[in-house]
C-alpha atoms as one frame of an Amber mdcrd trajectory, in Angstrom:
protein
 171.361  10.214  15.251 168.935  12.513  13.417 166.145  11.386  15.747 168.261
  12.203  18.773 168.965  15.731  17.449 165.259  16.271  16.783 164.343  15.081
  20.264 167.011  17.382  21.731 165.460  20.336  19.895 161.998  19.457  21.157
 163.402  18.974  24.642 164.904  22.465  24.540 161.685  24.048  23.207 159.573
  22.393  25.860 161.616  23.672  28.784 159.539  25.875  31.040 162.146  28.629
  31.025 162.039  28.853  27.231 158.234  28.824  27.080 157.934  31.455  29.795
 160.535  33.603  28.002 158.521  33.450  24.780 155.349  34.365  26.658 157.176
  37.254  28.331 158.239  38.590  24.910 154.638  38.282  23.676 153.403  40.146
  26.743 155.876  42.984  26.135 154.745  43.210  22.494 151.103  43.261  23.600
 151.717  46.082  26.071 153.699  48.012  23.462 150.730  47.757  21.090 148.031
  48.774  23.575 150.096  51.687  24.904 149.147  53.450  21.680 145.798  54.222
  23.314 147.485  56.699  25.653 148.041  59.006  22.682 144.300  59.464  22.170
 143.768  62.993  23.462 140.003  63.413  23.135 137.752  63.211  26.200 134.147
  62.514  25.332 131.360  63.957  27.475 131.440  61.426  30.341 135.240  61.423
  30.534 135.633  65.186  30.518 132.734  65.415  32.962 134.555  62.958  35.218
 137.580  65.242  35.141 135.523  68.238  36.282 133.886  66.184  39.032 137.369
  65.296  40.297 138.070  69.030  40.451 135.059  69.556  42.696 133.112  71.108
  39.800 130.721  69.693  37.187 130.068  69.385  33.457 128.475  72.848  33.239
 130.672  74.815  35.637 131.441  78.369  34.447 134.823  78.853  32.754 137.815
  79.419  35.034 135.907  78.292  38.122 138.240  77.698  41.096 138.858  74.048
  41.938 136.839  72.665  44.833 137.693  70.594  47.886 137.110  66.899  48.494
 133.668  67.674  49.936 132.877  69.546  46.685 133.888  66.424  44.755 131.425
  64.330  46.767 128.716  66.997  46.454 129.009  67.375  42.665 129.386  63.647
  42.093 126.094  63.138  43.905 124.315  65.565  41.593 126.037  65.263  38.209
 127.030  61.611  38.057 125.405  58.210  38.349 127.819  56.230  40.505 128.845
  56.294  44.202 131.864  58.507  43.543 134.832  56.394  44.613 136.578  56.947
  41.290 135.949  60.707  41.468 137.687  60.766  44.837 140.640  58.745  43.509
 140.932  61.037  40.500 140.826  64.065  42.806 144.076  62.907  44.414 145.492
  61.533  41.152 145.256  64.912  39.381 147.199  66.562  42.183 150.253  65.231
  40.305 149.225  66.090  36.738 146.143  67.069  34.739 147.386  65.666  31.419
 145.169  63.202  29.585 147.956  60.608  29.422 148.410  60.759  33.192 144.661
  60.488  33.811 144.379  57.486  31.474 147.088  55.837  33.563 144.667  55.481
  36.494 142.114  53.181  34.801 144.982  51.379  33.057 146.598  50.612  36.416
 143.373  48.836  37.324 143.708  46.806  34.109 147.191  45.826  35.221 145.687
  44.898  38.576 143.007  42.846  36.814 145.666  41.020  34.821 147.653  40.297
  37.989 144.514  39.208  39.844 143.661  36.769  37.037 147.154  35.285  37.308
 146.843  34.994  41.090 143.456  33.275  40.818 144.820  30.765  38.301 147.836
  30.136  40.525 145.617  29.487  43.547 143.247  27.225  41.627 145.613  25.347
  39.297 149.095  25.795  40.827 150.841  25.862  37.445 153.415  28.508  36.453
 152.775  28.283  32.707 149.006  28.629  33.079 149.496  31.414  35.627 151.570
  33.394  33.132 148.990  32.717  30.440 146.283  34.277  32.627 148.027  37.663
  32.403 146.682  37.949  28.856 143.040  37.314  29.741 141.794  40.936  30.172
 143.046  41.779  26.681 140.679  39.245  25.125 137.585  41.255  26.085 137.211
  44.416  23.909 134.906  46.160  26.384 137.421  45.582  29.158 140.289  46.976
  27.129 138.331  50.061  26.154 137.382  50.748  29.766 141.021  50.234  30.710
 141.819  53.551  29.031 138.599  55.414  29.692 138.738  57.882  32.565 135.810
  56.341  34.377 135.130  53.781  37.104 134.576  50.588  35.067 138.051  49.071
  35.322 138.057  49.927  39.033 134.823  47.951  39.432 136.222  44.885  37.659
 139.429  44.969  39.693 137.518  44.888  42.957 135.240  42.196  41.534 138.327
  40.021  41.168 139.350  41.027  44.683 135.988  39.581  45.770 136.841  36.340
  43.953 140.226  36.217  45.671 138.549  36.932  49.012 136.166  34.007  48.557
 139.045  31.681  47.601 141.284  32.668  50.527 138.485  32.731  53.097 137.432
  29.298  51.924 140.938  28.125  52.834 141.615  30.294  55.878 138.674  31.903
  57.598 140.045  34.169  60.319 139.470  37.644  61.700 142.463  39.256  59.969
 141.543  38.014  56.485 137.887  38.850  57.056 138.575  42.488  57.957 141.061
  42.986  55.105 138.633  41.719  52.504 135.674  43.524  54.066 137.587  46.782
  53.627 138.499  45.921  50.021 134.875  45.092  49.252 133.832  48.437  50.775
 136.216  50.315  48.479 134.940  48.291  45.524 131.325  49.211  46.276 132.273
  52.875  45.929 133.256  52.385  42.274 129.860  51.749  40.656 126.430  50.661
  41.866 126.829  47.377  39.979 129.701  46.533  42.324 127.190  46.401  45.187
 125.592  43.382  43.481 128.999  41.668  43.387 129.600  42.635  47.020 126.246
  41.145  48.010 127.017  37.931  46.121 130.404  37.381  47.742 128.960  38.347
  51.126 126.358  35.598  50.815 129.201  33.130  50.219 131.299  34.469  53.114
 128.387  34.592  55.573 127.472  31.030  54.632 131.064  29.931  55.291 131.060
  31.609  58.693 127.770  29.975  59.663 128.953  26.546  58.474 132.344  26.830
  60.213 133.346  24.926  63.347 133.700  28.097  65.414 131.702  28.617  68.564
 128.433  30.557  68.320 129.977  33.586  70.035 132.901  33.668  67.586 130.561
  33.265  64.636 128.525  36.247  65.802 131.709  38.251  66.351 132.992  37.429
  62.846 129.633  38.245  61.246 129.465  41.613  63.006 133.094  42.382  62.152
 132.500  41.621  58.473 129.070  43.215  58.040 129.608  46.446  60.018 132.038
  48.214  57.599 129.948  47.082  54.622 126.721  48.453  56.120 128.446  51.729
  57.039 129.726  52.053  53.472 126.261  51.377  52.048 124.787  54.053  54.322
 127.421  56.556  53.175 126.787  55.728  49.511 123.048  56.206  49.982 123.414
  59.481  51.907 126.059  61.080  49.666 125.073  59.759  46.245 122.003  57.596
  45.671 119.512  59.791  47.512 120.444  62.674  45.185 120.849  60.701  41.966
 118.082  58.123  41.893 116.214  57.926  45.177 113.272  55.930  43.783 115.537
  53.537  41.792 114.005  54.645  38.517 115.146  53.333  35.165 117.600  55.173
  32.949 115.912  55.786  29.623 119.063  55.095  27.571 119.688  51.613  29.063
 118.148  48.203  28.441 115.955  46.444  31.008 114.469  42.966  30.650 111.232
  44.148  32.293 110.615  46.461  29.330 111.163  43.801  26.685 110.863  40.158
  27.708 111.740  39.014  24.198 115.343  39.868  25.058 115.519  36.521  26.832
 115.066  34.687  23.529 117.774  36.359  21.522 120.437  33.856  20.322 123.336
  35.534  22.117 121.366  35.654  25.366 120.311  32.002  25.031 123.955  31.051
  24.522 124.854  33.061  27.631 122.134  31.318  29.647 123.427  27.956  28.416
 126.883  28.766  29.794 125.355  29.756  33.132 123.359  26.510  33.189 126.575
  24.597  32.529 128.285  26.387  35.417 125.328  25.555  37.675 125.640  21.872
  36.793 129.406  21.947  37.322 128.941  23.634  40.697 126.760  20.705  41.762
 128.791  17.919  40.149 132.322  19.335  40.241 133.667  16.741  42.666 132.516
  13.954  40.346 133.397  15.585  37.039 136.352  17.828  37.907 137.588  15.685
  40.792 137.944  18.758  43.010 135.935  21.373  44.914 138.588  24.059  44.529
 136.483  25.996  42.006 133.444  26.289  44.289 133.868  29.940  45.242 134.508
  31.164  41.686 131.646  29.150  40.187 129.244  30.285  42.909 130.150  33.960
  42.637 129.858  33.921  38.845 126.521  32.092  38.862 124.894  33.938  41.767
 125.872  37.442  40.616 124.756  36.772  37.023 121.405  35.410  38.184 120.997
  38.393  40.509 121.660  40.801  37.624 119.011  39.057  35.516 116.439  38.989
  38.332 116.970  42.680  39.116 116.653  43.589  35.446 113.483  41.515  35.181
 112.167  43.571  38.106 113.143  46.785  36.305 115.771  47.701  38.904 119.031
  47.237  37.002 120.012  47.333  33.316 121.165  44.128  31.667 122.828  43.697
  28.312 125.496  41.163  27.385 128.663  42.853  26.206 127.744  46.276  27.550
 130.072  48.167  29.845 127.290  48.300  32.449 127.531  44.503  32.800 131.294
  44.362  32.469 131.915  42.667  35.834 129.546  39.723  35.506 130.455  39.224
  31.856 134.138  39.075  32.757 133.389  36.689  35.620 131.859  34.307  33.083
 134.860  34.707  30.777 137.138  33.940  33.731 135.126  30.842  34.616 135.275
  29.499  31.064 139.005  30.276  30.928 139.631  28.407  34.193 137.720  25.370
  32.960 139.652  25.348  29.673 142.927  25.512  31.587 141.719  22.703  33.852
 141.248  20.539  30.765 144.655  21.534  29.378 146.381  20.810  32.668 144.858
  17.329  32.867 145.597  16.353  29.272 147.785  13.237  28.910 151.540  13.783
  28.749 151.501  12.487  25.172 149.631  15.684  24.220 152.005  18.075  25.971
 153.057  19.578  22.630 149.429  20.452  21.931 149.281  22.173  25.322 152.393
  24.195  24.569 151.157  25.194  21.115 147.851  26.290  22.645 149.657  28.299
  25.310 151.841  30.083  22.750 149.074  30.676  20.206 146.665  32.278  22.710
 148.667  35.509  23.191 149.746  35.459  19.550 146.066  35.417  18.546 145.407
  38.424  20.780 148.299  40.411  19.298 147.834  39.578  15.609 144.444  38.020
  14.965 142.603  40.325  17.355 144.567  43.403  16.427 141.881  46.013  15.796
 140.364  45.494  19.238 143.628  46.560  20.844 142.992  50.143  19.708 139.627
  50.940  21.320 140.431  54.646  21.488 141.178  54.965  17.769 138.922  55.161
  14.751 139.948  51.803  13.268 138.462  49.984  16.246 134.988  48.456  15.844
 134.278  49.370  19.496 132.811  51.517  20.942 130.763  53.089  18.171 128.145
  54.670  20.399 130.444  56.444  22.851 132.872  57.582  20.204 130.053  58.876
  17.969 130.702  62.292  19.471 134.421  62.189  18.641 134.445  65.385  16.635
 137.520  66.969  15.109 138.803  70.155  16.689 140.724  72.544  14.450 141.265
  75.692  16.440 143.981  76.607  13.965 141.074  77.401  11.639 139.820  80.151
  13.930 139.842  83.595  12.405 140.261  85.941  15.355 139.165  88.891  13.231
 135.675  87.541  12.529 135.060  84.728  15.041 134.336  87.002  17.962 131.295
  85.226  19.396 131.573  81.439  19.711 128.835  79.083  20.864 129.775  75.595
  22.147 127.090  72.903  22.287 126.707  71.343  25.758 128.026  67.871  24.821
 131.369  69.343  23.756 131.530  72.009  26.469 133.379  69.985  29.180 136.158
  68.924  26.826 136.708  72.331  25.260 136.859  73.955  28.690 139.429  71.324
  29.679 141.548  72.085  26.602 141.561  75.835  27.237 142.133  75.624  30.981
 144.373  72.547  31.392 145.222  71.226  27.930 146.902  72.207  24.676 144.988
  75.461  24.183 146.061  77.306  27.322 148.093  79.674  25.163 144.846  81.082
  23.692 143.954  82.920  26.869 143.371  86.113  24.869 140.121  84.690  23.444
 139.065  82.418  26.305 136.597  82.699  27.910 135.631  86.180  26.674 134.491
  85.012  23.243 132.780  81.795  24.337 129.232  80.913  25.327 128.746  77.362
  26.581 125.502  75.434  26.334 124.382  73.585  29.459 123.452  69.918  29.585
 121.000  67.864  31.596 122.151  66.722  35.070 122.057  62.965  35.507 119.394
  63.076  38.190 116.866  64.147  35.526 117.243  60.865  33.644 115.934  58.201
  36.079 112.228  57.554  35.606 109.639  55.114  36.792 108.447  52.431  34.393
 106.036  53.874  31.845 106.894  57.448  32.776 107.999  59.598  29.865 111.106
  61.719  30.213 111.104  65.261  28.857 114.391  66.873  27.964 114.424  70.177
  26.154 116.540  69.899  22.988 119.329  72.413  22.375 118.468  75.370  20.153
 118.771  74.793  16.425 121.717  76.368  14.666 119.521  78.824  12.795 118.284
  80.138  16.150 121.822  81.193  17.060 122.336  83.998  14.572 123.972  86.196
  17.209 127.125  84.051  17.057 129.913  83.996  14.481 131.030  80.405  15.096
 129.286  77.295  16.407 131.163  74.268  17.716 128.625  71.476  17.481 128.261
  67.883  18.590 127.640  64.876  16.367 125.786  63.027  19.109 122.187  63.855
  18.182 122.907  64.921  14.577 122.193  68.382  15.908 124.363  70.029  13.298
 122.609  68.217  10.427 119.325  70.083  10.766 118.242  73.724  10.523 121.603
  75.070   9.427 120.819  76.847   6.173 122.581  79.986   7.405 125.733  78.092
   8.371 128.544  76.281   6.588 131.301  73.971   7.770 134.746  75.474   7.886
 136.864  73.581   5.383 138.917  70.849   7.013 136.673  70.501  10.068 133.732
  68.304  11.020 132.041  70.513  13.560 133.157  74.130  13.181 130.345  76.129
  11.582 130.518  79.757  10.461 127.914  81.974   8.844 127.517  81.674   5.090
């Protein structure tokens, strides 16, 4: 009798409805936890600069400049940014509703939700299992870089979303290659290319796969030519527009960015342990791509494995040629890194799905523990926009503390703002929490100007010269300096200045 009761309990716990309900509760808890990132109300230089670009202005625009038109957005993006500008255009329309930081963070987060849904759709198409499909919703939250970019007001999450759209395109076109599907996915790939230049590498990779499928199809020669022209024409038009409106102004000679890592500048990068492990995974995927019918008993993973392998190899080759940065775990390589994570995840699920029925309890425990691990064991990574997170140290290094309640309006009459902090402070006074201080803004402020992005690209071996900002002791004409922590600027030549008590970056004369 006791055995029957025990079996009844296990039978209840192993019902799909119960398991899916538990996973749904875990997903709600996960979302509740990560929503805390919306409360982070600081915009570092690139984020606040992205806001001004969406307003048709730029990082160094004079205070109270009138907002520009869509053509101004494209113009300024081409001269003060280093991506094609698709996200700037989206944000231009997005901020027509609200300019609040929470609302703006919703845009990249919506792409994270799209990434999560795309992962679930890919798993459903490849494995046709409801439990594993639900489990895939948690995948983006495993990758700290992905989660951070999911709240950063920049184009990275948009790039990854359209990367997964490219995966879905390759899967569907492998099943059903027709004119309608081809045009739909060509248009999606075009939009994706406008997110970041790295997305063009993904677009090229999936296009190689699609073109190969068209050529190998059973269609007549005339129809093949028609399909190839239909697919390639919008992509080529988009590339021409990106070159004319952005690349020609930003980096016409495809020079290297001095602050990024290129294999061509340091070949020893290839021998680092983490990179060797990464290469080993790619080698394993290459072998599986060749032997999948024998080892996996299916060819259903062909498109995903090919896209992951080809795009990763292309990244490495371009970096070896000095044409594209490459660094595992960096946000610049977020798409190909996540493609590899997705591939490994799919293969793990394939193994779980094909485990013997006698091990079904192990499968269920694994399925329930995966999201639990993300929520509890991986907790600190769920707060990428807060100080307790180990990521991202470099970008958040400039996260200075603003205490405008410490301002003394009787003696702080002339205020200098260092260029790195200028875009955010102008946002706060014109659109944010400090709009009520219009009596002192902008009359008391002088804003330093930064270096436009098009000054950074350089040819290999060519030194880049950027004039440093003036030292604090050279700014005696001001009563208050709001400094940046980025270059330790405020830690040198400040003998005539002292920090205002309770602040990290407000300096007044001794």
